[in-house]
Tab-separated table of C-alpha atoms in Angstrom:
chain	number	residue	atom	x	y	z
A	1	MET	CA	4.275	3.661	30.558
A	2	ALA	CA	3.107	0.662	28.543
A	3	SER	CA	5.127	-0.085	25.431
A	4	VAL	CA	3.536	-0.206	21.982
A	5	ILE	CA	3.797	-3.365	19.877
A	6	PRO	CA	3.174	-2.517	16.195
A	7	ALA	CA	1.438	-5.154	14.108
A	8	ALA	CA	-0.427	-5.412	10.826
A	9	GLY	CA	-2.903	-7.666	9.068
A	10	THR	CA	-5.499	-8.004	6.333
A	11	LEU	CA	-9.067	-8.917	5.618
A	12	PRO	CA	-8.796	-11.054	2.458
A	13	TRP	CA	-12.050	-10.860	0.520
A	14	ARG	CA	-13.632	-12.438	-2.521
A	15	ARG	CA	-17.025	-12.673	-4.185
A	16	ARG	CA	-18.599	-16.089	-4.758
A	17	GLU	CA	-21.812	-16.211	-6.810
A	18	GLY	CA	-22.381	-12.551	-5.962
A	19	VAL	CA	-21.843	-13.050	-2.210
A	20	LEU	CA	-19.067	-11.142	-0.425
A	21	GLU	CA	-16.853	-13.479	1.608
A	22	VAL	CA	-13.877	-12.889	3.911
A	23	ALA	CA	-11.172	-15.209	5.211
A	24	LEU	CA	-10.953	-15.830	8.962
A	25	VAL	CA	-8.088	-17.670	10.651
A	26	HIS	CA	-8.332	-20.023	13.618
A	27	ARG	CA	-5.549	-20.155	16.206
A	28	PRO	CA	-5.610	-23.408	18.177
A	29	LYS	CA	-3.415	-21.904	20.911
A	30	TYR	CA	-6.205	-19.480	21.823
A	31	ASP	CA	-9.097	-21.345	20.149
A	32	ASP	CA	-10.248	-18.122	18.521
A	33	TRP	CA	-11.277	-16.781	15.121
A	34	SER	CA	-9.766	-13.522	13.971
A	35	TRP	CA	-7.903	-11.855	11.090
A	36	ALA	CA	-4.514	-12.821	9.719
A	37	LYS	CA	-2.018	-10.503	11.403
A	38	GLY	CA	1.359	-10.337	13.120
A	39	LYS	CA	4.078	-8.115	14.531
A	40	LEU	CA	6.279	-5.908	12.386
A	41	ASP	CA	9.891	-6.925	11.931
A	42	PRO	CA	12.440	-4.237	12.972
A	43	GLY	CA	12.376	-1.419	10.419
A	44	GLU	CA	9.517	-2.990	8.463
A	45	GLN	CA	6.673	-0.912	7.048
A	46	ALA	CA	3.195	-1.841	8.276
A	47	CYS	CA	1.864	-2.454	4.763
A	48	VAL	CA	4.725	-4.845	4.044
A	49	ALA	CA	4.134	-6.702	7.304
A	50	ALA	CA	0.419	-7.018	6.548
A	51	ALA	CA	1.049	-8.806	3.252
A	52	ARG	CA	3.906	-10.872	4.677
A	53	GLU	CA	1.984	-12.033	7.740
A	54	THR	CA	-1.014	-12.983	5.616
A	55	LEU	CA	1.208	-15.131	3.416
A	56	GLU	CA	2.985	-16.689	6.400
A	57	GLU	CA	-0.229	-17.493	8.251
A	58	THR	CA	-2.482	-18.546	5.397
A	59	GLY	CA	-0.228	-19.291	2.418
A	60	LEU	CA	-2.194	-16.713	0.399
A	61	VAL	CA	-0.509	-13.991	-1.641
A	62	VAL	CA	-2.525	-10.781	-1.397
A	63	ARG	CA	-2.586	-7.320	-2.934
A	64	LEU	CA	-3.437	-4.627	-0.405
A	65	GLY	CA	-6.462	-2.470	-1.072
A	66	VAL	CA	-7.994	0.334	0.948
A	67	PRO	CA	-6.850	0.682	4.555
A	68	LEU	CA	-9.314	-0.273	7.277
A	69	PRO	CA	-9.610	0.953	10.888
A	70	SER	CA	-6.741	-0.001	13.150
A	71	ALA	CA	-7.182	-1.735	16.510
A	72	GLU	CA	-5.505	-1.156	19.858
A	73	TYR	CA	-5.762	-3.431	22.865
A	74	PRO	CA	-3.752	-4.334	25.980
A	75	VAL	CA	-1.360	-7.302	25.919
A	76	LEU	CA	1.726	-8.449	27.787
A	77	ASP	CA	5.126	-7.867	26.216
A	78	SER	CA	7.973	-10.403	26.077
A	79	THR	CA	8.976	-9.573	29.646
A	80	GLY	CA	5.456	-9.951	31.002
A	81	GLY	CA	4.974	-6.207	31.365
A	82	PRO	CA	1.950	-4.237	30.179
A	83	ALA	CA	1.892	-3.229	26.515
A	84	THR	CA	-0.502	-1.967	23.870
A	85	LYS	CA	-0.771	-3.848	20.602
A	86	GLN	CA	-1.511	-1.555	17.670
A	87	VAL	CA	-2.681	-3.373	14.530
A	88	HIS	CA	-3.070	-1.708	11.131
A	89	TYR	CA	-5.398	-3.443	8.664
A	90	TRP	CA	-6.085	-3.424	4.941
A	91	ALA	CA	-8.690	-4.983	2.703
A	92	ALA	CA	-6.868	-7.437	0.424
A	93	GLN	CA	-7.481	-9.365	-2.756
A	94	VAL	CA	-5.943	-12.820	-3.147
A	95	THR	CA	-3.622	-12.952	-6.159
A	96	GLY	CA	-1.909	-16.305	-5.618
A	97	GLY	CA	-0.532	-18.803	-3.132
A	98	GLU	CA	-1.318	-22.381	-2.264
A	99	GLY	CA	-3.163	-21.714	0.967
A	100	ARG	CA	-0.737	-23.838	2.989
A	101	LEU	CA	-1.336	-23.211	6.711
A	102	GLU	CA	1.582	-21.999	8.787
A	103	HIS	CA	2.497	-20.039	11.917
A	104	GLU	CA	0.078	-21.322	14.550
A	105	ILE	CA	-2.943	-21.354	12.226
A	106	ASP	CA	-4.830	-24.627	11.810
A	107	GLU	CA	-7.753	-23.449	9.646
A	108	VAL	CA	-8.659	-20.706	7.191
A	109	ALA	CA	-12.395	-20.316	6.630
A	110	TRP	CA	-13.974	-18.368	3.776
A	111	VAL	CA	-17.377	-17.253	5.048
A	112	ASP	CA	-19.977	-14.644	4.148
A	113	VAL	CA	-19.817	-11.415	6.120
A	114	ARG	CA	-22.818	-12.209	8.317
A	115	THR	CA	-21.253	-15.511	9.373
A	116	ALA	CA	-17.935	-13.740	9.938
A	117	HIS	CA	-19.624	-11.173	12.191
A	118	ASP	CA	-21.036	-13.969	14.349
A	119	ARG	CA	-17.917	-16.133	14.358
A	120	LEU	CA	-15.328	-13.479	15.276
A	121	ASP	CA	-14.334	-13.883	18.907
A	122	TYR	CA	-13.408	-10.249	19.561
A	123	ALA	CA	-15.729	-7.271	19.248
A	124	ARG	CA	-12.790	-5.115	18.101
A	125	ASP	CA	-12.431	-7.263	14.962
A	126	ARG	CA	-15.943	-6.418	13.846
A	127	GLU	CA	-14.964	-2.779	13.293
A	128	GLN	CA	-12.737	-3.761	10.377
A	129	LEU	CA	-15.444	-6.051	8.998
A	130	LEU	CA	-18.059	-3.288	9.064
A	131	ALA	CA	-15.619	-0.903	7.353
A	132	LEU	CA	-15.007	-3.486	4.636
A	133	ILE	CA	-18.756	-3.867	4.096
A	134	ARG	CA	-19.109	-0.078	3.801
A	135	ALA	CA	-16.237	0.009	1.296
A	136	ASP	CA	-17.961	-2.690	-0.724
A	137	ARG	CA	-21.208	-0.747	-0.812
A	138	ALA	CA	-19.259	2.313	-1.985
A	139	CYS	CA	-17.626	0.193	-4.759
A	140	GLU	CA	-14.179	0.801	-3.240
A	141	LEU	CA	-13.076	-2.797	-2.724
A	142	THR	CA	-12.233	-3.003	-6.405
A	143	SER	CA	-9.920	0.027	-6.218
A	144	TRP	CA	-6.482	-0.144	-7.800
A	145	PRO	CA	-3.290	1.464	-6.430
A	146	LEU	CA	-1.335	4.271	-8.086
A	147	LEU	CA	1.960	4.702	-6.229
A	148	LEU	CA	4.009	7.892	-6.603
A	149	VAL	CA	7.603	7.396	-5.506
A	150	ARG	CA	10.250	10.038	-4.823
A	151	HIS	CA	13.658	8.656	-5.682
A	152	ALA	CA	15.815	7.356	-2.833
A	153	LYS	CA	18.773	9.223	-1.346
A	154	ALA	CA	21.497	9.889	-3.913
A	155	VAL	CA	25.095	11.051	-3.884
A	156	PRO	CA	25.001	14.827	-3.130
A	157	ARG	CA	25.166	17.199	-6.069
A	158	SER	CA	28.179	18.853	-4.435
A	159	ALA	CA	30.085	15.563	-4.610
A	160	TRP	CA	29.204	14.851	-8.243
A	161	ASP	CA	30.832	16.773	-11.116
A	162	ARG	CA	29.389	14.817	-14.025
A	163	ASP	CA	25.998	14.714	-15.746
A	164	ASP	CA	23.425	15.109	-12.972
A	165	ARG	CA	21.116	12.679	-14.715
A	166	LYS	CA	23.687	9.953	-14.025
A	167	ARG	CA	24.086	10.744	-10.325
A	168	PRO	CA	23.709	7.410	-8.460
A	169	LEU	CA	22.136	6.394	-5.176
A	170	ASP	CA	24.335	6.301	-2.094
A	171	ALA	CA	24.400	3.438	0.426
A	172	VAL	CA	21.334	4.739	2.272
A	173	GLY	CA	19.496	5.112	-1.019
A	174	ARG	CA	20.271	1.563	-2.062
A	175	ALA	CA	18.809	0.305	1.206
A	176	GLN	CA	15.744	2.485	0.605
A	177	ALA	CA	15.367	1.011	-2.890
A	178	ALA	CA	15.193	-2.467	-1.363
A	179	ALA	CA	12.500	-1.245	1.039
A	180	VAL	CA	10.593	0.436	-1.795
A	181	ALA	CA	10.543	-2.918	-3.603
A	182	HIS	CA	8.775	-4.530	-0.637
A	183	VAL	CA	6.187	-1.724	-0.556
A	184	LEU	CA	5.455	-2.024	-4.286
A	185	ASP	CA	5.142	-5.788	-3.850
A	186	ALA	CA	2.590	-5.395	-1.033
A	187	TYR	CA	0.358	-3.380	-3.367
A	188	GLY	CA	0.846	-5.787	-6.283
A	189	VAL	CA	2.281	-3.235	-8.722
A	190	THR	CA	2.339	-4.585	-12.282
A	191	ARG	CA	3.476	-1.500	-14.212
A	192	VAL	CA	6.543	0.620	-13.360
A	193	VAL	CA	7.325	3.995	-14.955
A	194	SER	CA	10.330	6.113	-13.990
A	195	SER	CA	12.232	9.257	-14.760
A	196	SER	CA	15.179	8.382	-16.980
A	197	SER	CA	17.599	9.774	-14.363
A	198	ALA	CA	19.792	7.109	-12.768
A	199	ARG	CA	18.689	7.849	-9.197
A	200	CYS	CA	15.043	7.215	-10.102
A	201	VAL	CA	15.735	4.151	-12.212
A	202	SER	CA	17.813	2.625	-9.406
A	203	THR	CA	15.028	3.254	-6.892
A	204	VAL	CA	12.477	1.052	-8.677
A	205	GLN	CA	14.738	-1.266	-10.677
A	206	PRO	CA	15.103	-3.825	-7.847
A	207	TYR	CA	11.341	-4.347	-7.790
A	208	ALA	CA	10.945	-4.482	-11.559
A	209	ALA	CA	13.801	-6.992	-11.834
A	210	ALA	CA	12.454	-9.191	-9.037
A	211	ARG	CA	8.990	-9.306	-10.626
A	212	GLY	CA	10.226	-9.637	-14.200
A	213	LEU	CA	8.539	-6.379	-15.195
A	214	ARG	CA	9.628	-4.004	-17.907
A	215	LEU	CA	10.835	-0.713	-16.425
A	216	ARG	CA	9.594	2.111	-18.632
A	217	THR	CA	11.784	5.244	-18.476
A	218	ARG	CA	10.558	8.677	-19.501
A	219	ASP	CA	12.646	11.830	-19.988
A	220	SER	CA	9.509	13.876	-19.304
A	221	LEU	CA	9.574	12.716	-15.658
A	222	SER	CA	13.161	13.918	-15.119
A	223	GLU	CA	13.953	17.304	-13.606
A	224	GLU	CA	15.466	18.439	-16.901
A	225	GLY	CA	12.515	17.280	-18.993
A	226	PHE	CA	10.015	18.770	-16.569
A	227	ALA	CA	11.837	22.127	-16.638
A	228	GLU	CA	11.329	22.246	-20.406
A	229	SER	CA	7.642	21.355	-20.179
A	230	GLY	CA	5.397	19.911	-17.491
A	231	ASP	CA	2.918	18.556	-20.008
A	232	GLY	CA	4.851	15.328	-20.577
A	233	ALA	CA	4.936	14.423	-16.881
A	234	ALA	CA	1.209	15.104	-16.501
A	235	ARG	CA	0.555	12.983	-19.567
A	236	GLN	CA	2.259	10.005	-17.902
A	237	VAL	CA	-0.158	10.200	-14.961
A	238	ARG	CA	-3.171	10.469	-17.259
A	239	ARG	CA	-1.999	7.396	-19.158
A	240	LEU	CA	-1.763	5.404	-15.939
A	241	LEU	CA	-5.269	6.536	-14.979
A	242	ASP	CA	-6.488	5.367	-18.375
A	243	ARG	CA	-4.892	1.934	-17.929
A	244	ALA	CA	-6.291	1.488	-14.389
A	245	GLU	CA	-3.820	-1.201	-13.301
A	246	PRO	CA	-1.620	-1.303	-10.182
A	247	ALA	CA	1.200	1.077	-11.090
A	248	ALA	CA	4.189	2.932	-9.661
A	249	LEU	CA	5.680	6.158	-11.004
A	250	CYS	CA	9.079	7.353	-9.741
A	251	SER	CA	10.176	10.954	-10.135
A	252	HIS	CA	11.806	13.936	-8.396
A	253	GLY	CA	10.960	16.409	-5.645
A	254	PRO	CA	10.362	19.348	-8.044
A	255	VAL	CA	8.125	17.237	-10.320
A	256	LEU	CA	5.862	15.426	-7.865
A	257	PRO	CA	3.839	18.446	-6.568
A	258	THR	CA	2.524	19.034	-10.092
A	259	LEU	CA	1.514	15.380	-10.387
A	260	LEU	CA	-0.194	15.500	-7.001
A	261	ALA	CA	-2.065	18.638	-8.032
A	262	LEU	CA	-3.309	16.733	-11.070
A	263	LEU	CA	-4.803	14.094	-8.770
A	264	HIS	CA	-6.380	16.480	-6.278
A	265	PRO	CA	-9.492	17.308	-8.357
A	266	ARG	CA	-10.150	13.570	-8.540
A	267	VAL	CA	-10.427	13.125	-4.764
A	268	ASP	CA	-13.711	11.509	-3.796
A	269	SER	CA	-16.060	14.074	-2.286
A	270	SER	CA	-17.614	11.762	0.291
A	271	PRO	CA	-18.176	13.651	3.562
A	272	GLU	CA	-16.706	10.811	5.610
A	273	ARG	CA	-13.115	11.226	4.411
A	274	GLY	CA	-12.926	13.265	1.205
A	275	GLU	CA	-11.537	16.279	3.069
A	276	GLN	CA	-8.902	14.163	4.839
A	277	VAL	CA	-7.775	12.526	1.601
A	278	GLY	CA	-7.461	15.888	-0.106
A	279	GLU	CA	-5.477	17.265	2.812
A	280	ARG	CA	-2.990	14.387	2.607
A	281	LEU	CA	-2.364	15.175	-1.053
A	282	ARG	CA	-1.999	18.901	-0.326
A	283	THR	CA	0.395	18.232	2.549
A	284	ALA	CA	2.546	15.868	0.488
A	285	ALA	CA	2.757	18.504	-2.243
A	286	SER	CA	3.431	21.497	-0.010
A	287	GLU	CA	5.900	19.821	2.348
A	288	SER	CA	7.609	17.856	-0.442
A	289	MET	CA	7.689	14.092	-0.261
A	290	ARG	CA	10.756	12.708	1.482
A	291	LYS	CA	13.390	10.862	-0.502
A	292	GLY	CA	12.389	7.226	-0.742
A	293	GLU	CA	8.793	8.006	0.267
A	294	VAL	CA	5.910	6.238	-1.440
A	295	LEU	CA	2.509	7.891	-1.698
A	296	VAL	CA	-0.233	5.321	-2.319
A	297	CYS	CA	-3.382	6.561	-4.040
A	298	HIS	CA	-6.291	4.115	-4.042
A	299	VAL	CA	-8.222	4.793	-7.232
A	300	VAL	CA	-11.691	3.678	-8.318
A	301	GLY	CA	-12.556	3.766	-12.000
A	302	ARG	CA	-10.413	4.800	-14.935
A	303	GLY	CA	-9.733	7.704	-17.247
A	304	GLU	CA	-11.807	10.812	-16.722
A	305	SER	CA	-14.076	9.014	-14.254
A	306	ALA	CA	-11.211	7.887	-11.999
A	307	ARG	CA	-11.519	9.070	-8.399
A	308	VAL	CA	-9.075	8.864	-5.499
A	309	VAL	CA	-10.816	7.361	-2.470
A	310	GLU	CA	-7.855	7.019	-0.078
A	311	VAL	CA	-4.229	8.119	0.244
A	312	GLU	CA	-1.401	6.639	2.331
A	313	ARG	CA	2.140	7.919	2.902
A	314	VAL	CA	4.818	5.252	3.409
A	315	ASP	CA	8.376	6.094	4.481
A	316	THR	CA	11.255	3.769	3.654
C-alpha cells in the first residue's frame, strides 16, 4: 500500500486597483509554477505547516483564511517507493514579511487570476484557484477567524485539593499550549480572551506573550461563573462578533457547547456547504471538544449580520 505524505500550502491573494491577484512560485528544479507548499513536520498541524511553508518559500507572512480544496497525487517517497502526496490549502492574506526567496524558489509572481490559470503547470492546482475565485465572488475572502479553544490537559481534579480555578496544566497540557500558540499564529489572532481559571490562561498565555498581546481574562467564561449565569459567556462571544477582528476565546468543556449553539444560527445557508458547516458545529457541541482542541470559525461581517461560512477543527 502506498504511503501518504501530508503537506500543506496557501494561495496568497491581494487586490490591486480592484483586480484580484494571487502569488505563484517558480521552482527551478522542476521549472514549474505552482502554489507555495511543503511537507508537514512530525506532529505539526496542517494549518501551521501551510503558514510556515509559505514564509519559508516566499518570505511572506500570511494569515490563513477559508480552506480550499485539497489535492492528492502520486509521488515517490524517500526510499523511491510509491506514495500519495496529500496537500491541504488555504486562502491567505499577506500581513508582513520581506518577500525574501528561500527553499528552492527562485521567483514569486503576483498575477491576476486569469494569468494564473494559464501559467499553472498542473491541472490539479487550478481547482484551488477556481475555489478562491468562487470565495471572492461570495465575499468570503475577507472573512475573519474566531477561534474557540478548549483548555489544554490539566492536573486531574482527583490529584488537586486546592481551589479548582488554580488547577494548572500538566506536562502534556504545556506541550499542547505551545502547539495552540502555533495554530493561533497561523490564523493571525490579534485579540485573546480567556476564562480566568489557571488552566485556560496557561493554554493561551504563550501565544499572547509571544505576540505582545494583552490577555483578557473573564470570570464569566470559567466553569464557576458559567454555572451562576450563562449570559456573561454569551456576551463575550457577541462582543467578539461586534469587533470583527481575528480573535481566540479559551474556555471549558461545559461552557463551549453553549457558545457553539450561539454561533449555529449564524451559519451561512448556502446550499454548497451550509449544512456541512452546521453539522461540524453540532458535532463539536454534542461530542465535546477535546482538551487542547481549537475550533476555527471563519466569519464574514460583524455584529448581527455576522455569518459563519466555514468551520475547521484542529487538534493539538
